PDB file of C-alpha atoms in Angstrom:
ATOM      1  CA  MET Q 599     -19.217  -7.285  -2.182  1.00 86.00           C
ATOM      2  CA  ASN Q 600     -17.833  -6.996   1.365  1.00 92.00           C
ATOM      3  CA  TYR Q 601     -15.308  -4.368   2.460  1.00 89.00           C
ATOM      4  CA  LEU Q 602     -12.924  -3.662   5.324  1.00 90.00           C
ATOM      5  CA  PHE Q 603     -12.861   0.063   6.057  1.00 87.00           C
ATOM      6  CA  PHE Q 604      -9.875   1.966   7.415  1.00 78.00           C
ATOM      7  CA  SER Q 605      -8.722   5.571   7.752  1.00 69.00           C
ATOM      8  CA  GLU Q 606      -5.791   7.345   6.142  1.00 66.00           C
ATOM      9  CA  GLU Q 607      -5.899  10.421   8.359  1.00 59.00           C
ATOM     10  CA  HIS Q 608      -3.229  12.501   6.611  1.00 56.00           C
ATOM     11  CA  SER Q 609      -4.629  11.870   3.123  1.00 53.00           C
ATOM     12  CA  HIS Q 610      -6.949  14.027   1.036  1.00 50.00           C
ATOM     13  CA  ALA Q 611      -9.113  10.901   0.751  1.00 52.00           C
ATOM     14  CA  THR Q 612      -9.271   9.804   4.354  1.00 61.00           C
ATOM     15  CA  GLU Q 613     -11.818   6.994   4.129  1.00 71.00           C
ATOM     16  CA  GLN Q 614     -10.399   3.922   2.417  1.00 80.00           C
ATOM     17  CA  LYS Q 615     -11.472   0.313   1.995  1.00 89.00           C
ATOM     18  CA  LEU Q 616     -10.136  -3.134   1.153  1.00 91.00           C
ATOM     19  CA  VAL Q 617     -12.167  -5.714  -0.755  1.00 93.00           C
ATOM     20  CA  LYS Q 618     -12.631  -8.410   1.869  1.00 94.00           C
ATOM     21  CA  ASP Q 619     -13.811 -10.962  -0.704  1.00 95.00           C
ATOM     22  CA  ASP Q 620     -10.403 -10.750  -2.409  1.00 96.00           C
ATOM     23  CA  ILE Q 621      -8.480 -11.162   0.844  1.00 95.00           C
ATOM     24  CA  ASP Q 622     -10.652 -14.164   1.720  1.00 96.00           C
ATOM     25  CA  ARG Q 623      -9.700 -15.787  -1.582  1.00 96.00           C
ATOM     26  CA  ALA Q 624      -5.984 -15.391  -0.887  1.00 95.00           C
ATOM     27  CA  ALA Q 625      -5.921 -15.909   2.886  1.00 96.00           C
ATOM     28  CA  ALA Q 626      -5.668 -19.712   2.903  1.00 93.00           C
ATOM     29  CA  GLU Q 627      -2.486 -19.661   0.801  1.00 95.00           C
ATOM     30  CA  THR Q 628      -0.921 -16.554   2.378  1.00 96.00           C
ATOM     31  CA  ASP Q 629       1.170 -16.205   5.518  1.00 96.00           C
ATOM     32  CA  ARG Q 630       2.795 -12.802   4.861  1.00 97.00           C
ATOM     33  CA  ILE Q 631       1.436  -9.535   3.497  1.00 98.00           C
ATOM     34  CA  ILE Q 632       3.889  -7.001   2.022  1.00 98.00           C
ATOM     35  CA  PHE Q 633       2.891  -3.343   1.782  1.00 97.00           C
ATOM     36  CA  ILE Q 634       4.585  -1.486  -1.096  1.00 96.00           C
ATOM     37  CA  GLU Q 635       4.741   2.291  -0.733  1.00 95.00           C
ATOM     38  CA  ASP Q 636       6.412   5.309  -2.287  1.00 94.00           C
ATOM     39  CA  GLU Q 637       6.881   6.837   1.163  1.00 94.00           C
ATOM     40  CA  VAL Q 638       6.088   5.865   4.736  1.00 96.00           C
ATOM     41  CA  THR Q 639       5.834   8.989   6.897  1.00 93.00           C
ATOM     42  CA  THR Q 640       4.487   7.809  10.260  1.00 93.00           C
ATOM     43  CA  GLY Q 641       3.360   4.255   9.466  1.00 95.00           C
ATOM     44  CA  LYS Q 642      -0.032   4.906  11.059  1.00 93.00           C
ATOM     45  CA  THR Q 643      -2.155   4.053   8.022  1.00 91.00           C
ATOM     46  CA  ILE Q 644      -0.431   0.691   7.619  1.00 95.00           C
ATOM     47  CA  ARG Q 645      -0.906  -0.027  11.318  1.00 94.00           C
ATOM     48  CA  ASN Q 646      -4.597   0.808  10.909  1.00 92.00           C
ATOM     49  CA  ILE Q 647      -4.852  -1.779   8.131  1.00 94.00           C
ATOM     50  CA  ILE Q 648      -2.885  -4.386  10.088  1.00 96.00           C
ATOM     51  CA  SER Q 649      -5.140  -3.910  13.095  1.00 94.00           C
ATOM     52  CA  ILE Q 650      -8.191  -4.670  10.956  1.00 94.00           C
ATOM     53  CA  LEU Q 651      -6.552  -7.674   9.275  1.00 96.00           C
ATOM     54  CA  ASP Q 652      -5.453  -9.128  12.609  1.00 96.00           C
ATOM     55  CA  ARG Q 653      -8.986  -8.767  13.931  1.00 94.00           C
ATOM     56  CA  GLU Q 654     -10.648 -10.308  10.880  1.00 95.00           C
ATOM     57  CA  TYR Q 655      -8.160 -13.139  10.321  1.00 96.00           C
ATOM     58  CA  ASP Q 656      -7.156 -14.002  13.891  1.00 96.00           C
ATOM     59  CA  GLY Q 657      -3.588 -12.751  13.556  1.00 95.00           C
ATOM     60  CA  LYS Q 658      -2.600 -15.352  10.935  1.00 95.00           C
ATOM     61  CA  PHE Q 659      -0.459 -12.994   8.840  1.00 97.00           C
ATOM     62  CA  LYS Q 660       3.041 -11.632   9.245  1.00 98.00           C
ATOM     63  CA  TYR Q 661       3.763  -8.232   7.709  1.00 98.00           C
ATOM     64  CA  SER Q 662       6.525  -6.377   5.884  1.00 98.00           C
ATOM     65  CA  VAL Q 663       6.702  -2.868   4.442  1.00 98.00           C
ATOM     66  CA  ALA Q 664       8.877  -1.892   1.472  1.00 98.00           C
ATOM     67  CA  SER Q 665       9.136   1.755   0.416  1.00 98.00           C
ATOM     68  CA  LEU Q 666      11.318   4.133  -1.538  1.00 97.00           C
ATOM     69  CA  LEU Q 667      11.408   6.662   1.311  1.00 97.00           C
ATOM     70  CA  ASN Q 668      10.937   6.264   5.051  1.00 98.00           C
ATOM     71  CA  GLY Q 669      10.401   9.302   7.270  1.00 96.00           C
ATOM     72  CA  MET Q 670       9.288   7.515  10.441  1.00 96.00           C
ATOM     73  CA  SER Q 671      10.418   8.848  13.805  1.00 94.00           C
ATOM     74  CA  GLU Q 672      12.445   6.704  16.199  1.00 95.00           C
ATOM     75  CA  GLU Q 673       9.303   6.236  18.280  1.00 96.00           C
ATOM     76  CA  ASN Q 674       7.339   4.881  15.328  1.00 96.00           C
ATOM     77  CA  LEU Q 675      10.244   2.715  14.195  1.00 97.00           C
ATOM     78  CA  GLU Q 676      10.377   1.190  17.667  1.00 97.00           C
ATOM     79  CA  ARG Q 677       6.614   0.602  17.612  1.00 97.00           C
ATOM     80  CA  TYR Q 678       6.975  -1.381  14.364  1.00 98.00           C
ATOM     81  CA  LYS Q 679       9.856  -3.348  15.840  1.00 97.00           C
ATOM     82  CA  ARG Q 680       7.760  -4.316  18.861  1.00 97.00           C
ATOM     83  CA  GLN Q 681       4.954  -5.483  16.571  1.00 96.00           C
ATOM     84  CA  GLY Q 682       7.385  -7.562  14.510  1.00 97.00           C
ATOM     85  CA  ILE Q 683       6.691  -5.622  11.299  1.00 98.00           C
ATOM     86  CA  SER Q 684       9.734  -5.676   9.003  1.00 97.00           C
ATOM     87  CA  LEU Q 685      10.708  -2.410   7.278  1.00 98.00           C
ATOM     88  CA  TYR Q 686      12.754  -2.068   4.092  1.00 98.00           C
ATOM     89  CA  TYR Q 687      13.466   1.226   2.309  1.00 98.00           C
ATOM     90  CA  LEU Q 688      15.958   2.872  -0.024  1.00 98.00           C
ATOM     91  CA  VAL Q 689      16.288   6.296   1.632  1.00 98.00           C
ATOM     92  CA  LYS Q 690      15.715   7.406   5.235  1.00 97.00           C
ATOM     93  CA  THR Q 691      14.312  10.932   5.431  1.00 96.00           C
ATOM     94  CA  ASP Q 692      13.953  13.404   8.301  1.00 92.00           C
ATOM     95  CA  HIS Q 693      10.644  15.315   8.333  1.00 86.00           C
ATOM     96  CA  SER Q 694      11.354  17.301  11.498  1.00 86.00           C
ATOM     97  CA  THR Q 695      12.304  20.508   9.631  1.00 89.00           C
ATOM     98  CA  TYR Q 696       9.833  20.242   6.741  1.00 85.00           C
ATOM     99  CA  GLY Q 697       7.302  22.650   8.238  1.00 85.00           C
ATOM    100  CA  ASP Q 698       9.888  25.363   8.908  1.00 90.00           C
ATOM    101  CA  ARG Q 699      11.461  24.931   5.472  1.00 89.00           C
ATOM    102  CA  ALA Q 700       8.072  25.096   3.735  1.00 88.00           C
ATOM    103  CA  GLU Q 701       7.374  28.454   5.410  1.00 91.00           C
ATOM    104  CA  THR Q 702      10.403  29.978   3.652  1.00 93.00           C
ATOM    105  CA  PHE Q 703       8.884  29.534   0.174  1.00 95.00           C
ATOM    106  CA  LYS Q 704       6.552  32.171  -1.247  1.00 95.00           C
ATOM    107  CA  GLY Q 705       3.998  29.875  -2.873  1.00 96.00           C
ATOM    108  CA  ASP Q 706       3.956  32.270  -5.831  1.00 97.00           C
ATOM    109  CA  GLY Q 707       3.862  29.651  -8.592  1.00 98.00           C
ATOM    110  CA  PHE Q 708       1.372  29.443 -11.442  1.00 97.00           C
ATOM    111  CA  TYR Q 709      -2.104  28.214 -10.449  1.00 97.00           C
ATOM    112  CA  TYR Q 710      -4.459  27.309 -13.297  1.00 96.00           C
ATOM    113  CA  LYS Q 711      -8.171  26.697 -12.731  1.00 93.00           C
ATOM    114  CA  CYS Q 712     -10.240  24.087 -14.612  1.00 84.00           C
ATOM    115  CA  LEU Q 713     -10.469  24.700 -18.323  1.00 77.00           C
ATOM    116  CA  ASP Q 714     -13.263  22.716 -19.976  1.00 71.00           C
ATOM    117  CA  LYS Q 715     -13.548  24.170 -23.472  1.00 75.00           C
ATOM    118  CA  VAL Q 716     -13.854  21.769 -26.412  1.00 69.00           C
ATOM    119  CA  VAL Q 717     -10.531  20.781 -27.992  1.00 77.00           C
ATOM    120  CA  GLU Q 718      -9.325  18.281 -30.571  1.00 83.00           C
ATOM    121  CA  TYR Q 719      -7.494  15.140 -29.574  1.00 91.00           C
ATOM    122  CA  THR Q 720      -7.226  11.499 -30.589  1.00 93.00           C
ATOM    123  CA  THR Q 721      -8.765   8.641 -28.611  1.00 96.00           C
ATOM    124  CA  ILE Q 722      -7.972   4.966 -29.013  1.00 96.00           C
ATOM    125  CA  TYR Q 723      -9.682   2.101 -27.205  1.00 97.00           C
ATOM    126  CA  VAL Q 724      -7.976  -1.065 -26.020  1.00 97.00           C
ATOM    127  CA  LYS Q 725     -10.028  -3.955 -24.623  1.00 96.00           C
ATOM    128  CA  ASN Q 726      -9.296  -6.605 -21.988  1.00 96.00           C
ATOM    129  CA  ARG Q 727      -8.405  -4.277 -19.121  1.00 97.00           C
ATOM    130  CA  MET Q 728      -7.211  -5.837 -15.875  1.00 97.00           C
ATOM    131  CA  ASP Q 729      -8.062  -3.961 -12.683  1.00 96.00           C
ATOM    132  CA  ALA Q 730      -5.153  -3.947 -10.220  1.00 95.00           C
ATOM    133  CA  ARG Q 731      -7.432  -2.554  -7.528  1.00 93.00           C
ATOM    134  CA  ARG Q 732      -8.687  -6.118  -7.178  1.00 94.00           C
ATOM    135  CA  LEU Q 733      -6.898  -9.395  -6.498  1.00 95.00           C
ATOM    136  CA  ILE Q 734      -4.925 -10.304  -9.620  1.00 96.00           C
ATOM    137  CA  ASP Q 735      -2.016 -12.487 -10.671  1.00 96.00           C
ATOM    138  CA  SER Q 736       0.970 -10.149 -11.118  1.00 95.00           C
ATOM    139  CA  GLY Q 737       2.365 -12.191 -13.997  1.00 97.00           C
ATOM    140  CA  LYS Q 738      -0.916 -12.038 -15.864  1.00 98.00           C
ATOM    141  CA  TYR Q 739      -1.146  -8.313 -15.165  1.00 98.00           C
ATOM    142  CA  GLU Q 740       2.262  -7.771 -16.753  1.00 97.00           C
ATOM    143  CA  GLU Q 741       1.109  -9.793 -19.766  1.00 98.00           C
ATOM    144  CA  ALA Q 742      -1.992  -7.591 -19.993  1.00 98.00           C
ATOM    145  CA  CYS Q 743       0.188  -4.463 -19.910  1.00 98.00           C
ATOM    146  CA  GLU Q 744       2.351  -5.933 -22.671  1.00 97.00           C
ATOM    147  CA  ASN Q 745      -0.771  -6.533 -24.759  1.00 97.00           C
ATOM    148  CA  LEU Q 746      -1.848  -2.953 -24.037  1.00 97.00           C
ATOM    149  CA  TRP Q 747       1.493  -1.720 -25.395  1.00 96.00           C
ATOM    150  CA  ARG Q 748       1.178  -3.864 -28.517  1.00 95.00           C
ATOM    151  CA  GLU Q 749      -2.306  -2.486 -29.179  1.00 95.00           C
ATOM    152  CA  ILE Q 750      -1.076   1.080 -28.754  1.00 95.00           C
ATOM    153  CA  ARG Q 751       1.732   0.473 -31.253  1.00 91.00           C
ATOM    154  CA  GLU Q 752      -0.681  -1.053 -33.729  1.00 91.00           C
ATOM    155  CA  LYS Q 753      -3.381   1.613 -33.393  1.00 90.00           C
ATOM    156  CA  THR Q 754      -1.067   4.619 -33.431  1.00 84.00           C
ATOM    157  CA  GLY Q 755       0.793   3.475 -36.535  1.00 74.00           C
ATOM    158  CA  ASN Q 756       3.849   5.548 -37.383  1.00 58.00           C
ATOM    159  CA  MET Q 757       4.001   7.243 -33.991  1.00 62.00           C
ATOM    160  CA  ALA Q 758       5.062   4.043 -32.287  1.00 55.00           C
ATOM    161  CA  ASP Q 759       7.521   3.163 -35.058  1.00 61.00           C
ATOM    162  CA  ASN Q 760       9.269   6.557 -35.173  1.00 78.00           C
ATOM    163  CA  ILE Q 761       9.759   7.612 -31.585  1.00 88.00           C
ATOM    164  CA  SER Q 762      13.545   7.341 -31.337  1.00 89.00           C
ATOM    165  CA  GLY Q 763      14.952  10.662 -30.153  1.00 93.00           C
ATOM    166  CA  LYS Q 764      11.508  12.142 -29.471  1.00 95.00           C
ATOM    167  CA  ARG Q 765      10.403  13.668 -26.142  1.00 97.00           C
ATOM    168  CA  ILE Q 766       7.279  11.892 -24.939  1.00 97.00           C
ATOM    169  CA  LEU Q 767       5.082  12.394 -21.901  1.00 98.00           C
ATOM    170  CA  VAL Q 768       2.968   9.516 -20.586  1.00 98.00           C
ATOM    171  CA  ILE Q 769       0.259  10.439 -18.056  1.00 98.00           C
ATOM    172  CA  GLY Q 770      -1.540   8.019 -15.752  1.00 98.00           C
ATOM    173  CA  THR Q 771      -4.697   8.913 -13.861  1.00 98.00           C
ATOM    174  CA  GLU Q 772      -4.786   8.832 -10.052  1.00 96.00           C
ATOM    175  CA  GLU Q 773      -4.146   5.248  -8.840  1.00 93.00           C
ATOM    176  CA  PHE Q 774      -3.897   3.950 -12.414  1.00 97.00           C
ATOM    177  CA  MET Q 775      -0.153   4.452 -12.799  1.00 96.00           C
ATOM    178  CA  PHE Q 776       1.655   1.183 -13.487  1.00 97.00           C
ATOM    179  CA  PRO Q 777       0.425   0.788 -17.110  1.00 98.00           C
ATOM    180  CA  ALA Q 778       1.609   4.331 -17.896  1.00 98.00           C
ATOM    181  CA  LEU Q 779       5.031   3.581 -16.403  1.00 98.00           C
ATOM    182  CA  TYR Q 780       5.155   0.278 -18.284  1.00 98.00           C
ATOM    183  CA  ILE Q 781       4.403   1.963 -21.609  1.00 97.00           C
ATOM    184  CA  GLY Q 782       6.917   4.708 -20.885  1.00 97.00           C
ATOM    185  CA  ARG Q 783       9.611   2.103 -20.247  1.00 97.00           C
ATOM    186  CA  LYS Q 784       8.789   0.376 -23.540  1.00 96.00           C
ATOM    187  CA  MET Q 785       9.162   3.683 -25.383  1.00 95.00           C
ATOM    188  CA  GLU Q 786      12.485   4.348 -23.671  1.00 96.00           C
ATOM    189  CA  LYS Q 787      13.770   1.018 -24.958  1.00 94.00           C
ATOM    190  CA  GLU Q 788      12.891   2.195 -28.468  1.00 92.00           C
ATOM    191  CA  GLY Q 789      14.996   5.315 -28.072  1.00 94.00           C
ATOM    192  CA  ALA Q 790      12.514   7.924 -26.837  1.00 95.00           C
ATOM    193  CA  GLU Q 791      13.135  10.376 -24.010  1.00 97.00           C
ATOM    194  CA  VAL Q 792      10.154   9.709 -21.744  1.00 97.00           C
ATOM    195  CA  ARG Q 793       8.672  11.363 -18.690  1.00 98.00           C
ATOM    196  CA  CYS Q 794       5.722  10.031 -16.686  1.00 98.00           C
ATOM    197  CA  HIS Q 795       3.221  12.089 -14.716  1.00 97.00           C
ATOM    198  CA  SER Q 796      -0.001  11.249 -12.899  1.00 97.00           C
ATOM    199  CA  THR Q 797      -3.037  13.199 -11.826  1.00 98.00           C
ATOM    200  CA  THR Q 798      -3.434  13.357  -8.049  1.00 96.00           C
ATOM    201  CA  ARG Q 799      -5.854  14.475  -5.347  1.00 93.00           C
ATOM    202  CA  SER Q 800      -3.064  16.312  -3.505  1.00 93.00           C
ATOM    203  CA  PRO Q 801      -3.351  20.134  -3.722  1.00 95.00           C
ATOM    204  CA  ILE Q 802       0.346  20.971  -3.359  1.00 95.00           C
ATOM    205  CA  ALA Q 803       1.453  24.609  -3.206  1.00 96.00           C
ATOM    206  CA  VAL Q 804       3.718  25.684  -6.071  1.00 98.00           C
ATOM    207  CA  SER Q 805       6.468  28.284  -5.924  1.00 98.00           C
ATOM    208  CA  LEU Q 806       8.828  29.977  -8.387  1.00 97.00           C
ATOM    209  CA  GLU Q 807      12.057  29.557  -6.421  1.00 96.00           C
ATOM    210  CA  LYS Q 808      14.542  27.487  -8.407  1.00 93.00           C
ATOM    211  CA  GLU Q 809      15.159  25.057  -5.537  1.00 93.00           C
ATOM    212  CA  TYR Q 810      11.442  24.409  -5.038  1.00 95.00           C
ATOM    213  CA  PRO Q 811      10.388  21.215  -6.883  1.00 95.00           C
ATOM    214  CA  LEU Q 812       6.992  22.304  -8.297  1.00 97.00           C
ATOM    215  CA  HIS Q 813       6.268  25.539 -10.156  1.00 98.00           C
ATOM    216  CA  SER Q 814       2.869  25.212 -11.873  1.00 98.00           C
ATOM    217  CA  ARG Q 815      -0.383  23.558 -10.784  1.00 98.00           C
ATOM    218  CA  TYR Q 816      -3.356  22.701 -12.991  1.00 97.00           C
ATOM    219  CA  GLU Q 817      -6.712  22.074 -11.343  1.00 97.00           C
ATOM    220  CA  LEU Q 818      -8.805  19.323 -12.966  1.00 97.00           C
ATOM    221  CA  LYS Q 819     -12.083  17.519 -12.610  1.00 96.00           C
ATOM    222  CA  SER Q 820     -11.335  13.920 -11.703  1.00 97.00           C
ATOM    223  CA  LEU Q 821     -11.651  11.550 -14.650  1.00 97.00           C
ATOM    224  CA  TYR Q 822     -13.430   9.190 -12.244  1.00 97.00           C
ATOM    225  CA  ASP Q 823     -15.805  11.715 -10.646  1.00 96.00           C
ATOM    226  CA  PRO Q 824     -16.386  15.226 -12.083  1.00 95.00           C
ATOM    227  CA  ASP Q 825     -17.426  16.515  -8.648  1.00 96.00           C
ATOM    228  CA  ARG Q 826     -13.973  15.763  -7.233  1.00 95.00           C
ATOM    229  CA  ARG Q 827     -10.931  17.994  -7.745  1.00 96.00           C
ATOM    230  CA  THR Q 828      -7.611  16.574  -8.856  1.00 97.00           C
ATOM    231  CA  PHE Q 829      -4.367  18.186  -9.990  1.00 98.00           C
ATOM    232  CA  ILE Q 830      -1.369  17.773 -12.234  1.00 98.00           C
ATOM    233  CA  TYR Q 831       1.929  19.652 -11.953  1.00 98.00           C
ATOM    234  CA  ASP Q 832       4.729  21.094 -14.108  1.00 97.00           C
ATOM    235  CA  ILE Q 833       3.691  20.014 -17.596  1.00 97.00           C
ATOM    236  CA  GLY Q 834       6.477  20.698 -20.086  1.00 96.00           C
ATOM    237  CA  LYS Q 835       6.600  20.703 -23.868  1.00 98.00           C
ATOM    238  CA  TYR Q 836       6.823  17.340 -25.659  1.00 98.00           C
ATOM    239  CA  ASP Q 837       6.683  15.907 -29.158  1.00 96.00           C
ATOM    240  CA  LYS Q 838       3.880  13.578 -28.117  1.00 95.00           C
ATOM    241  CA  VAL Q 839       1.626  13.110 -25.080  1.00 96.00           C
ATOM    242  CA  LEU Q 840      -0.160   9.865 -24.190  1.00 97.00           C
ATOM    243  CA  ILE Q 841      -2.847   9.924 -21.507  1.00 98.00           C
ATOM    244  CA  VAL Q 842      -3.439   6.348 -20.337  1.00 98.00           C
ATOM    245  CA  THR Q 843      -6.568   5.752 -18.263  1.00 98.00           C
ATOM    246  CA  ASP Q 844      -9.134   3.174 -17.177  1.00 98.00           C
ATOM    247  CA  SER Q 845     -11.641   5.818 -16.073  1.00 98.00           C
ATOM    248  CA  PRO Q 846     -15.230   6.002 -17.279  1.00 97.00           C
ATOM    249  CA  GLU Q 847     -15.544   8.194 -20.363  1.00 95.00           C
ATOM    250  CA  ILE Q 848     -16.674  11.443 -18.751  1.00 94.00           C
ATOM    251  CA  LYS Q 849     -16.085  14.109 -21.383  1.00 91.00           C
ATOM    252  CA  GLU Q 850     -16.186  17.164 -19.106  1.00 91.00           C
ATOM    253  CA  SER Q 851     -13.520  15.667 -16.836  1.00 95.00           C
ATOM    254  CA  GLN Q 852     -11.291  14.425 -19.623  1.00 94.00           C
ATOM    255  CA  GLU Q 853     -11.288  17.805 -21.335  1.00 93.00           C
ATOM    256  CA  THR Q 854      -9.962  19.586 -18.224  1.00 96.00           C
ATOM    257  CA  LEU Q 855      -6.876  17.354 -18.398  1.00 96.00           C
ATOM    258  CA  ILE Q 856      -6.601  17.750 -22.171  1.00 95.00           C
ATOM    259  CA  ASN Q 857      -6.744  21.550 -21.852  1.00 95.00           C
ATOM    260  CA  ALA Q 858      -4.067  21.568 -19.161  1.00 96.00           C
ATOM    261  CA  VAL Q 859      -1.769  19.475 -21.351  1.00 96.00           C
ATOM    262  CA  ARG Q 860      -2.600  21.536 -24.454  1.00 94.00           C
ATOM    263  CA  MET Q 861      -1.206  24.720 -22.924  1.00 93.00           C
ATOM    264  CA  GLN Q 862       2.192  23.520 -24.169  1.00 94.00           C
ATOM    265  CA  ASN Q 863       1.434  20.469 -26.340  1.00 96.00           C
ATOM    266  CA  LYS Q 864      -0.499  19.821 -29.538  1.00 93.00           C
ATOM    267  CA  ASP Q 865      -0.092  16.108 -30.247  1.00 94.00           C
ATOM    268  CA  ILE Q 866      -2.251  14.394 -27.587  1.00 95.00           C
ATOM    269  CA  THR Q 867      -3.668  10.863 -27.616  1.00 95.00           C
ATOM    270  CA  VAL Q 868      -5.964   9.419 -24.974  1.00 97.00           C
ATOM    271  CA  VAL Q 869      -5.595   5.654 -24.519  1.00 98.00           C
ATOM    272  CA  ARG Q 870      -8.684   4.102 -22.912  1.00 98.00           C
ATOM    273  CA  TRP Q 871      -8.121   0.634 -21.481  1.00 98.00           C
ATOM    274  CA  CYS Q 872     -11.627  -0.728 -21.185  1.00 96.00           C
TER     275      CYS Q 872
END
């Protein structure tokens, strides 16, 4: 398999790669590439990727970026305009005061280290996973997520049939988030009150001030690599917790997440899409 490597300098995982074989398969039928982001802060990472794509594919693509938040400076916005890269976003943010504002918080939240004691929980296995890290048909991926939901309903029995009015937490793992959100939406339509979380590599400071967004941090071993730290934040109390993952079955890693969730929850099911 061939890769295109690029850097994401501000990330906690700076070295990233694209599967070149997948881009090759799509290149002949593609004239525009759209980057979808939660937030664009400087736009540098996307420009790094575009630079590589232009070099490898002789500038054949046009580019657009769609994000929920955009915190780019006027200088960076102008740079994108000169390159002909279209930007679309829901909210424009100003990061210029973030550093000063962050210094006003105490960082005195609750920090929990890895807990890897043996606990009881339920695991169900669902086959026919689709990997969205590779080139896939979005329609077929949605169908696969629908089949995943049907299997969960079937294998969890009464839980899926009696969720109206219940508080449910659905957790995804690192980049594996869309299936968790999809399942959460299905449960909402059946009357449940649902929240979705995800584990993350980002070690964010937590603080007890009411206006600060995060108050408790749980350190984990990554479900994908036990030698890598990940985190999850602000776990509340729910009637039911579903952990949805496509990670390899590494018991020591999984149990750190289970133990973090179990601090306030008893009914925990791990859904393994394999």
